[in-house]
mmCIF file of C-alpha atoms in Angstrom:
data_model
loop_
_atom_site.group_PDB
_atom_site.id
_atom_site.type_symbol
_atom_site.label_atom_id
_atom_site.label_comp_id
_atom_site.label_asym_id
_atom_site.label_seq_id
_atom_site.Cartn_x
_atom_site.Cartn_y
_atom_site.Cartn_z
ATOM 1 C CA MET A 1180 0.881 -1.815 -16.374
ATOM 2 C CA LEU A 1181 2.148 -6.049 -16.176
ATOM 3 C CA LYS A 1182 5.368 -5.464 -17.249
ATOM 4 C CA GLU A 1183 6.010 -2.645 -14.763
ATOM 5 C CA ALA A 1184 4.272 -4.789 -12.115
ATOM 6 C CA CYS A 1185 6.209 -7.743 -12.707
ATOM 7 C CA SER A 1186 9.240 -6.604 -12.588
ATOM 8 C CA SER A 1187 8.857 -5.054 -9.055
ATOM 9 C CA ALA A 1188 11.074 -7.435 -7.505
ATOM 10 C CA GLU A 1189 14.240 -6.374 -9.024
ATOM 11 C CA PHE A 1190 14.185 -2.726 -8.601
ATOM 12 C CA VAL A 1191 12.629 -4.117 -4.829
ATOM 13 C CA ALA A 1192 16.280 -6.202 -5.035
ATOM 14 C CA HIS A 1193 18.422 -3.386 -6.707
ATOM 15 C CA GLN A 1194 16.687 -0.961 -3.551
ATOM 16 C CA LEU A 1195 17.613 -3.303 -0.629
ATOM 17 C CA THR A 1196 21.334 -2.486 -1.454
ATOM 18 C CA GLN A 1197 20.707 1.405 -1.042
ATOM 19 C CA ASP A 1198 20.981 3.800 1.193
ATOM 20 C CA ARG A 1199 21.879 1.349 4.306
ATOM 21 C CA ASP A 1200 23.638 4.101 6.028
ATOM 22 C CA ARG A 1201 20.772 5.985 5.214
ATOM 23 C CA TYR A 1202 18.656 3.251 6.275
ATOM 24 C CA ILE A 1203 20.036 2.383 9.966
ATOM 25 C CA ALA A 1204 20.632 6.159 10.837
ATOM 26 C CA LEU A 1205 17.618 7.963 10.659
ATOM 27 C CA GLY A 1206 16.499 4.082 12.841
ATOM 28 C CA ASN A 1207 19.407 5.413 15.715
ATOM 29 C CA HIS A 1208 17.633 9.447 14.992
ATOM 30 C CA LEU A 1209 13.820 8.098 15.783
ATOM 31 C CA ARG A 1210 14.838 5.746 18.827
ATOM 32 C CA ASP A 1211 17.419 9.161 20.236
ATOM 33 C CA ASN A 1212 14.785 11.941 19.561
ATOM 34 C CA PRO A 1213 11.159 10.237 19.875
ATOM 35 C CA PRO A 1214 8.938 11.695 18.764
ATOM 36 C CA SER A 1215 5.675 13.745 20.219
ATOM 37 C CA SER A 1216 4.174 12.998 17.166
ATOM 38 C CA VAL A 1217 3.600 10.242 13.585
ATOM 39 C CA LEU A 1218 2.185 11.274 10.746
ATOM 40 C CA THR A 1219 1.722 10.627 7.212
ATOM 41 C CA VAL A 1220 1.033 13.290 4.654
ATOM 42 C CA ALA A 1221 -0.386 11.000 0.890
ATOM 43 C CA ARG A 1222 -2.142 9.979 -1.559
ATOM 44 C CA GLY A 1223 -3.791 7.547 -4.222
ATOM 45 C CA SER A 1224 -1.457 4.485 -3.917
ATOM 46 C CA SER A 1225 0.570 6.217 -2.010
ATOM 47 C CA ASP A 1226 -1.602 6.853 0.529
ATOM 48 C CA HIS A 1227 -2.379 3.179 0.700
ATOM 49 C CA ALA A 1228 1.504 2.353 1.335
ATOM 50 C CA ALA A 1229 1.582 5.041 4.146
ATOM 51 C CA ASN A 1230 -1.436 3.115 5.988
ATOM 52 C CA TYR A 1231 0.645 -0.488 5.747
ATOM 53 C CA ALA A 1232 3.634 1.720 6.951
ATOM 54 C CA ALA A 1233 1.858 3.668 9.583
ATOM 55 C CA TYR A 1234 -0.213 -0.300 10.738
ATOM 56 C CA LEU A 1235 3.606 -1.425 10.865
ATOM 57 C CA ILE A 1236 4.208 1.542 12.676
ATOM 58 C CA MET A 1237 2.077 0.877 15.292
ATOM 59 C CA SER A 1238 2.040 -3.132 16.143
ATOM 60 C CA ARG A 1239 5.513 -3.270 16.098
ATOM 61 C CA LEU A 1240 7.034 0.421 17.381
ATOM 62 C CA GLY A 1241 3.741 1.054 19.902
ATOM 63 C CA ARG A 1242 3.854 4.629 18.586
ATOM 64 C CA ILE A 1243 0.576 5.826 17.290
ATOM 65 C CA VAL A 1244 0.344 7.487 13.127
ATOM 66 C CA ALA A 1245 -1.991 10.100 12.066
ATOM 67 C CA SER A 1246 -2.794 10.630 8.142
ATOM 68 C CA LEU A 1247 -2.445 14.271 7.721
ATOM 69 C CA PRO A 1248 -5.557 15.803 6.416
ATOM 70 C CA MET A 1249 -3.164 17.777 3.846
ATOM 71 C CA SER A 1250 -5.748 20.796 3.466
ATOM 72 C CA LEU A 1251 -5.159 21.669 7.328
ATOM 73 C CA VAL A 1252 -2.038 22.914 5.907
ATOM 74 C CA THR A 1253 -2.681 24.138 2.049
ATOM 75 C CA LEU A 1254 -5.741 25.490 2.278
ATOM 76 C CA ASN A 1255 -7.434 26.032 6.220
ATOM 77 C CA LYS A 1256 -3.738 27.400 7.237
ATOM 78 C CA SER A 1257 -3.968 25.570 11.023
ATOM 79 C CA PRO A 1258 -1.853 26.561 13.347
ATOM 80 C CA LEU A 1259 0.163 22.788 14.165
ATOM 81 C CA HIS A 1260 1.912 22.427 16.269
ATOM 82 C CA ALA A 1261 4.850 21.274 14.445
ATOM 83 C CA ARG A 1262 8.578 20.410 16.483
ATOM 84 C CA ASP A 1263 8.854 17.119 17.991
ATOM 85 C CA ALA A 1264 6.628 15.527 16.023
ATOM 86 C CA LEU A 1265 7.372 13.004 12.527
ATOM 87 C CA ALA A 1266 5.933 13.724 8.779
ATOM 88 C CA ILE A 1267 6.695 10.567 6.753
ATOM 89 C CA ALA A 1268 5.611 11.483 2.903
ATOM 90 C CA ILE A 1269 5.122 8.655 0.523
ATOM 91 C CA SER A 1270 5.011 10.197 -3.613
ATOM 92 C CA GLN A 1271 6.343 8.813 -6.872
ATOM 93 C CA SER A 1272 6.493 11.780 -8.360
ATOM 94 C CA GLY A 1273 7.447 14.457 -5.789
ATOM 95 C CA GLN A 1274 5.703 17.008 -7.685
ATOM 96 C CA SER A 1275 2.004 17.179 -5.956
ATOM 97 C CA PRO A 1276 1.423 20.490 -4.407
ATOM 98 C CA ASP A 1277 -0.752 19.438 -1.457
ATOM 99 C CA VAL A 1278 2.363 17.088 -0.055
ATOM 100 C CA ILE A 1279 5.215 19.104 -0.803
ATOM 101 C CA GLU A 1280 3.418 21.908 1.299
ATOM 102 C CA PRO A 1281 3.034 20.000 4.818
ATOM 103 C CA ILE A 1282 6.816 18.515 4.217
ATOM 104 C CA ARG A 1283 8.220 22.470 4.916
ATOM 105 C CA TYR A 1284 5.637 24.006 6.369
ATOM 106 C CA PHE A 1285 7.043 20.638 9.606
ATOM 107 C CA ARG A 1286 10.306 21.184 9.001
ATOM 108 C CA GLU A 1287 9.688 24.558 9.585
ATOM 109 C CA GLY A 1288 8.661 23.603 12.582
ATOM 110 C CA GLY A 1289 10.719 21.500 13.983
ATOM 111 C CA ALA A 1290 8.836 17.890 12.862
ATOM 112 C CA SER A 1291 11.534 15.073 11.457
ATOM 113 C CA THR A 1292 10.311 15.003 8.464
ATOM 114 C CA VAL A 1293 11.318 11.729 6.260
ATOM 115 C CA ALA A 1294 10.137 11.561 2.207
ATOM 116 C CA LEU A 1295 10.215 8.311 -0.052
ATOM 117 C CA VAL A 1296 9.991 9.409 -3.493
ATOM 118 C CA ASN A 1297 11.057 7.756 -6.535
ATOM 119 C CA ASP A 1298 12.125 10.658 -8.313
ATOM 120 C CA ALA A 1299 15.024 11.927 -6.198
ATOM 121 C CA ALA A 1300 15.267 14.940 -7.731
ATOM 122 C CA SER A 1301 11.516 16.638 -6.790
ATOM 123 C CA PRO A 1302 11.158 19.687 -5.670
ATOM 124 C CA LEU A 1303 9.688 17.001 -1.736
ATOM 125 C CA ALA A 1304 12.515 15.193 -2.196
ATOM 126 C CA GLN A 1305 14.431 18.675 -2.096
ATOM 127 C CA SER A 1306 12.037 19.584 0.950
ATOM 128 C CA ALA A 1307 12.420 16.603 3.807
ATOM 129 C CA GLU A 1308 15.364 15.902 6.030
ATOM 130 C CA TRP A 1309 15.551 12.502 4.767
ATOM 131 C CA THR A 1310 14.878 11.254 1.870
ATOM 132 C CA LEU A 1311 14.910 7.763 0.909
ATOM 133 C CA PRO A 1312 14.801 7.316 -3.056
ATOM 134 C CA LEU A 1313 12.207 4.403 -3.834
ATOM 135 C CA HIS A 1314 14.192 3.314 -6.950
ATOM 136 C CA ALA A 1315 11.987 1.139 -9.090
ATOM 137 C CA GLY A 1316 12.806 3.466 -11.902
ATOM 138 C CA PRO A 1317 10.834 5.527 -14.688
ATOM 139 C CA GLU A 1318 7.203 3.917 -13.958
ATOM 140 C CA LEU A 1319 5.055 5.177 -17.570
ATOM 141 C CA SER A 1320 2.193 3.865 -16.469
ATOM 142 C CA VAL A 1321 -0.593 5.360 -15.471
ATOM 143 C CA ALA A 1322 -1.373 3.036 -12.441
ATOM 144 C CA ALA A 1323 1.636 2.612 -10.592
ATOM 145 C CA THR A 1324 2.320 -1.311 -10.019
ATOM 146 C CA LYS A 1325 6.288 -0.409 -8.433
ATOM 147 C CA SER A 1326 6.439 2.520 -6.897
ATOM 148 C CA PHE A 1327 3.758 1.471 -4.777
ATOM 149 C CA ILE A 1328 5.182 -1.876 -4.072
ATOM 150 C CA THR A 1329 8.585 -0.801 -3.286
ATOM 151 C CA SER A 1330 7.320 1.801 -1.462
ATOM 152 C CA LEU A 1331 5.491 -0.507 1.039
ATOM 153 C CA VAL A 1332 8.817 -2.127 1.200
ATOM 154 C CA ALA A 1333 10.416 1.382 1.855
ATOM 155 C CA GLY A 1334 7.757 1.897 5.023
ATOM 156 C CA ALA A 1335 8.491 -1.932 6.067
ATOM 157 C CA ARG A 1336 12.264 -0.566 5.907
ATOM 158 C CA VAL A 1337 11.766 2.752 8.012
ATOM 159 C CA ALA A 1338 9.939 0.416 10.376
ATOM 160 C CA GLY A 1339 12.540 -1.962 11.105
ATOM 161 C CA ASN A 1340 15.950 0.122 11.866
ATOM 162 C CA TRP A 1341 13.246 2.052 13.769
ATOM 163 C CA GLN A 1342 12.611 -1.471 16.258
ATOM 164 C CA ASN A 1343 16.585 -2.460 15.075
ATOM 165 C CA ASP A 1344 14.765 -5.638 14.577
ATOM 166 C CA ALA A 1345 17.767 -7.738 12.425
ATOM 167 C CA ASP A 1346 15.116 -10.296 11.817
ATOM 168 C CA PHE A 1347 12.538 -8.415 10.796
ATOM 169 C CA LEU A 1348 15.165 -6.354 8.477
ATOM 170 C CA SER A 1349 17.024 -9.916 6.792
ATOM 171 C CA ALA A 1350 12.950 -11.318 5.738
ATOM 172 C CA ILE A 1351 12.781 -7.622 4.345
ATOM 173 C CA GLU A 1352 15.839 -8.722 2.469
ATOM 174 C CA MET A 1353 13.970 -11.624 0.984
ATOM 175 C CA LEU A 1354 11.597 -9.743 -0.384
ATOM 176 C CA PRO A 1355 12.752 -10.607 -4.132
ATOM 177 C CA GLU A 1356 12.916 -14.657 -3.908
ATOM 178 C CA ALA A 1357 8.987 -13.904 -2.761
ATOM 179 C CA LEU A 1358 7.460 -10.985 -5.544
ATOM 180 C CA ASP A 1359 8.937 -13.084 -7.848
ATOM 181 C CA ALA A 1360 7.075 -16.013 -7.309
ATOM 182 C CA ALA A 1361 3.733 -14.388 -7.323
ATOM 183 C CA THR A 1362 4.198 -13.164 -10.369
ATOM 184 C CA ARG A 1363 3.422 -16.759 -10.867
ATOM 185 C CA CYS A 1364 0.321 -17.287 -8.907
ATOM 186 C CA ASP A 1365 -2.483 -19.011 -11.245
ATOM 187 C CA TRP A 1366 -5.423 -16.302 -10.119
ATOM 188 C CA SER A 1367 -7.835 -16.338 -13.621
ATOM 189 C CA ASN A 1368 -10.708 -18.019 -11.837
ATOM 190 C CA ALA A 1369 -10.933 -14.412 -10.213
ATOM 191 C CA LEU A 1370 -10.739 -13.629 -14.311
ATOM 192 C CA GLU A 1371 -14.326 -15.739 -14.645
ATOM 193 C CA VAL A 1372 -16.084 -13.921 -11.495
ATOM 194 C CA LEU A 1373 -14.732 -9.800 -12.076
ATOM 195 C CA THR A 1374 -14.619 -9.960 -16.108
ATOM 196 C CA PRO A 1375 -18.681 -9.166 -16.659
ATOM 197 C CA ALA A 1376 -18.649 -7.295 -12.683
ATOM 198 C CA SER A 1377 -19.936 -3.797 -12.630
ATOM 199 C CA ARG A 1378 -18.943 -3.424 -8.973
ATOM 200 C CA ILE A 1379 -16.803 -5.233 -5.863
ATOM 201 C CA MET A 1380 -16.041 -4.574 -2.667
ATOM 202 C CA THR A 1381 -12.637 -5.473 -1.674
ATOM 203 C CA VAL A 1382 -11.886 -7.075 1.794
ATOM 204 C CA GLY A 1383 -9.133 -6.687 4.452
ATOM 205 C CA ARG A 1384 -8.880 -5.927 8.172
ATOM 206 C CA GLY A 1385 -5.673 -4.759 9.432
ATOM 207 C CA ILE A 1386 -2.254 -5.614 8.307
ATOM 208 C CA SER A 1387 -4.527 -6.508 4.408
ATOM 209 C CA PHE A 1388 -6.502 -3.540 5.159
ATOM 210 C CA PRO A 1389 -4.074 -1.693 2.526
ATOM 211 C CA VAL A 1390 -3.749 -4.425 0.066
ATOM 212 C CA ALA A 1391 -7.912 -4.259 -0.144
ATOM 213 C CA LEU A 1392 -6.568 -0.506 -0.218
ATOM 214 C CA GLU A 1393 -5.169 -0.453 -3.703
ATOM 215 C CA SER A 1394 -6.953 -3.469 -5.507
ATOM 216 C CA ALA A 1395 -10.412 -1.247 -5.141
ATOM 217 C CA LEU A 1396 -7.996 1.418 -6.848
ATOM 218 C CA LYS A 1397 -7.064 -0.979 -9.470
ATOM 219 C CA PHE A 1398 -10.072 -2.055 -10.420
ATOM 220 C CA LYS A 1399 -12.039 2.008 -10.318
ATOM 221 C CA GLU A 1400 -8.719 2.912 -12.675
ATOM 222 C CA THR A 1401 -7.327 -0.122 -14.961
ATOM 223 C CA SER A 1402 -10.804 -1.640 -15.559
ATOM 224 C CA VAL A 1403 -13.614 0.702 -14.752
ATOM 225 C CA ILE A 1404 -14.933 -1.613 -11.659
ATOM 226 C CA GLN A 1405 -17.270 0.818 -9.429
ATOM 227 C CA ALA A 1406 -14.962 -0.661 -6.153
ATOM 228 C CA GLU A 1407 -15.103 -0.192 -2.206
ATOM 229 C CA ALA A 1408 -12.470 -0.850 0.066
ATOM 230 C CA PHE A 1409 -13.295 -2.328 3.627
ATOM 231 C CA SER A 1410 -12.752 -3.510 6.756
ATOM 232 C CA GLY A 1411 -13.241 -6.888 7.748
ATOM 233 C CA ALA A 1412 -15.462 -5.458 10.630
ATOM 234 C CA GLU A 1413 -16.957 -2.401 9.162
ATOM 235 C CA ILE A 1414 -18.621 -4.304 6.674
ATOM 236 C CA LYS A 1415 -21.542 -6.281 8.847
ATOM 237 C CA HIS A 1416 -22.012 -2.270 9.517
ATOM 238 C CA GLY A 1417 -24.034 -0.180 6.008
ATOM 239 C CA PRO A 1418 -22.415 -1.930 3.632
ATOM 240 C CA MET A 1419 -24.398 -5.448 4.431
ATOM 241 C CA ALA A 1420 -26.997 -3.504 3.341
ATOM 242 C CA LEU A 1421 -25.479 -3.957 -1.358
ATOM 243 C CA ILE A 1422 -25.019 -7.503 -0.962
ATOM 244 C CA ASP A 1423 -27.056 -9.083 -2.554
ATOM 245 C CA ASP A 1424 -26.880 -12.634 -4.623
ATOM 246 C CA GLY A 1425 -24.619 -12.346 -7.232
ATOM 247 C CA TYR A 1426 -22.271 -9.904 -5.646
ATOM 248 C CA PRO A 1427 -18.463 -10.081 -5.860
ATOM 249 C CA LEU A 1428 -16.536 -9.558 -2.965
ATOM 250 C CA LEU A 1429 -12.619 -10.208 -2.828
ATOM 251 C CA ILE A 1430 -11.573 -10.546 1.159
ATOM 252 C CA PHE A 1431 -7.498 -10.719 1.524
ATOM 253 C CA ALA A 1432 -6.986 -13.306 4.513
ATOM 254 C CA THR A 1433 -3.552 -12.459 4.401
ATOM 255 C CA ARG A 1434 -0.981 -14.441 7.920
ATOM 256 C CA GLY A 1435 -1.729 -12.142 10.790
ATOM 257 C CA PRO A 1436 -5.099 -12.190 13.719
ATOM 258 C CA ALA A 1437 -7.450 -10.914 11.612
ATOM 259 C CA GLN A 1438 -7.444 -14.013 9.689
ATOM 260 C CA ALA A 1439 -9.718 -15.890 11.468
ATOM 261 C CA GLY A 1440 -13.046 -13.390 11.344
ATOM 262 C CA LEU A 1441 -11.296 -12.469 7.279
ATOM 263 C CA ILE A 1442 -11.919 -16.179 6.802
ATOM 264 C CA LYS A 1443 -15.243 -16.445 8.980
ATOM 265 C CA LEU A 1444 -16.738 -13.896 6.935
ATOM 266 C CA ALA A 1445 -16.563 -15.171 3.188
ATOM 267 C CA GLU A 1446 -18.506 -18.194 5.073
ATOM 268 C CA GLU A 1447 -21.307 -16.112 5.829
ATOM 269 C CA MET A 1448 -20.871 -13.721 2.648
ATOM 270 C CA ARG A 1449 -21.328 -17.045 0.413
ATOM 271 C CA GLY A 1450 -24.326 -17.631 3.008
ATOM 272 C CA ARG A 1451 -26.048 -14.700 1.642
ATOM 273 C CA GLY A 1452 -25.602 -14.724 -1.237
ATOM 274 C CA ALA A 1453 -22.696 -13.335 -2.746
ATOM 275 C CA ASN A 1454 -20.219 -13.870 -5.361
ATOM 276 C CA VAL A 1455 -16.989 -14.684 -2.822
ATOM 277 C CA LEU A 1456 -13.412 -15.001 -4.332
ATOM 278 C CA LEU A 1457 -11.047 -15.713 -1.240
ATOM 279 C CA ALA A 1458 -7.351 -15.372 -1.271
ATOM 280 C CA ALA A 1459 -5.783 -16.713 1.425
ATOM 281 C CA PRO A 1460 -2.610 -19.130 1.699
ATOM 282 C CA VAL A 1461 -2.284 -22.551 1.115
ATOM 283 C CA ASP A 1462 -2.574 -23.859 3.349
ATOM 284 C CA ILE A 1463 -6.638 -22.889 3.825
ATOM 285 C CA LYS A 1464 -8.877 -24.949 2.074
ATOM 286 C CA GLU A 1465 -11.370 -21.811 1.357
ATOM 287 C CA ARG A 1466 -9.339 -20.991 -0.698
ATOM 288 C CA ASN A 1467 -10.574 -19.276 -3.711
ATOM 289 C CA LEU A 1468 -7.220 -17.678 -4.236
ATOM 290 C CA THR A 1469 -4.131 -18.222 -3.136
ATOM 291 C CA LEU A 1470 -1.992 -15.680 -1.789
ATOM 292 C CA PRO A 1471 1.876 -15.677 -1.435
ATOM 293 C CA THR A 1472 3.575 -15.481 1.453
ATOM 294 C CA ALA A 1473 6.730 -14.044 2.665
ATOM 295 C CA ALA A 1474 9.659 -14.287 5.251
ATOM 296 C CA THR A 1475 6.936 -13.265 7.743
ATOM 297 C CA PRO A 1476 3.132 -12.379 7.928
ATOM 298 C CA ASP A 1477 4.034 -7.889 8.335
ATOM 299 C CA LEU A 1478 5.790 -8.889 4.813
ATOM 300 C CA ASP A 1479 2.417 -10.804 3.442
ATOM 301 C CA PRO A 1480 0.775 -7.638 1.632
ATOM 302 C CA ILE A 1481 4.364 -7.408 -0.275
ATOM 303 C CA VAL A 1482 3.711 -10.049 -1.323
ATOM 304 C CA ALA A 1483 -0.149 -10.348 -2.140
ATOM 305 C CA ILE A 1484 -0.560 -7.425 -4.211
ATOM 306 C CA GLN A 1485 2.139 -8.149 -6.115
ATOM 307 C CA ALA A 1486 0.042 -11.409 -6.989
ATOM 308 C CA PHE A 1487 -3.288 -8.746 -7.415
ATOM 309 C CA TYR A 1488 -1.609 -6.628 -10.635
ATOM 310 C CA VAL A 1489 -0.703 -9.838 -12.478
ATOM 311 C CA MET A 1490 -4.459 -10.868 -12.399
ATOM 312 C CA ALA A 1491 -6.637 -6.736 -13.085
ATOM 313 C CA ALA A 1492 -4.055 -5.744 -15.606
ATOM 314 C CA HIS A 1493 -5.182 -9.584 -17.455
ATOM 315 C CA LEU A 1494 -8.406 -8.376 -16.095
ATOM 316 C CA SER A 1495 -8.506 -5.071 -17.934
ATOM 317 C CA ILE A 1496 -7.856 -6.668 -21.354
ATOM 318 C CA ALA A 1497 -10.513 -8.783 -20.436
ATOM 319 C CA ARG A 1498 -12.937 -5.923 -20.615
ATOM 320 C CA GLY A 1499 -11.650 -4.608 -23.537
ATOM 321 C CA LEU A 1500 -10.227 -1.728 -22.528
ATOM 322 C CA ASP A 1501 -5.870 -0.802 -21.936
ATOM 323 C CA PRO A 1502 -4.467 -1.268 -17.968
ATOM 324 C CA ASP A 1503 -2.035 1.906 -19.688
ATOM 325 C CA LYS A 1504 -3.891 4.259 -20.390
ATOM 326 C CA PRO A 1505 -7.049 5.232 -18.084
ATOM 327 C CA ARG A 1506 -10.030 6.836 -19.177
ATOM 328 C CA HIS A 1507 -9.648 10.863 -17.703
ATOM 329 C CA LEU A 1508 -5.865 10.449 -15.896
ATOM 330 C CA SER A 1509 -2.636 11.399 -16.412
ATOM 331 C CA LYS A 1510 0.631 10.020 -14.498
ATOM 332 C CA VAL A 1511 1.388 13.056 -11.728
ATOM 333 C CA THR A 1512 -1.221 13.910 -10.514
ATOM 334 C CA LYS A 1513 -1.292 17.826 -8.701
ATOM 335 C CA THR A 1514 -3.404 19.257 -6.231
ATOM 336 C CA ASN A 1515 -2.858 21.832 -3.669
#
């Protein structure tokens, strides 16, 4: 896991040399044929990457994006209106039937279908009209790392080319250097808090919420910690009742409009006795963990999760576990 996570910069650099014309053509197609609706199709870490892509599309292009409950197609056989929609599937393996079948359904129904997939020869890749390989190379660790990061980058490239935003696309090109720097962030303070932990809440808001979702999943997968992800706005409702003395919270306060509220939340939760790990950029004095930054705030989640992955791999070992062999899990999960 650690080796693959730290190789992300290398594979992102390679991805950025590939398929440029295909991304440009997709962007032109979407501008010339604006979709009537936009939906994402994904599971697990890939769904968290889809959440990030959806946020970029909504915030930068103003198009509402929904996450498809796949059972509507695979089990309910619901008569969904697919014509002129845009369906974006994200997958490492491209093997799961409940990701493949909706893409086939929407393509047959007249939608534009996009697959961001690591295995370019997979059934998912063959099912979509627009297949954009992640170029992450073989991933041996059960816990996805480099394939997740390359999925985030691919989603950003789709949004940037659809918007035809030269500045954003240029910022994406600078990600390999930022990712390499992120692998060297010192998050050892987190190990002191989390090695004995049995539960944690991870918190983000807006562009950082997908990172909270992904980190919660990795805590469960690799460190057997009961982890739940919440929006910084949502935590003040029901989840607040769980907070007691010493309860650990990991808050991702990346740059952007939500940052000030997350910093304020960290202060409030400390006042309630929580053991807060505030991850924020170097200019935030209240931080416990330093978040790396990218060339633009919309790309900060990509380097933030890179720093987290390095810590998560060390945490698993500190807890006497093997991050490469999570119990009860396998690399390819096939659901209907």
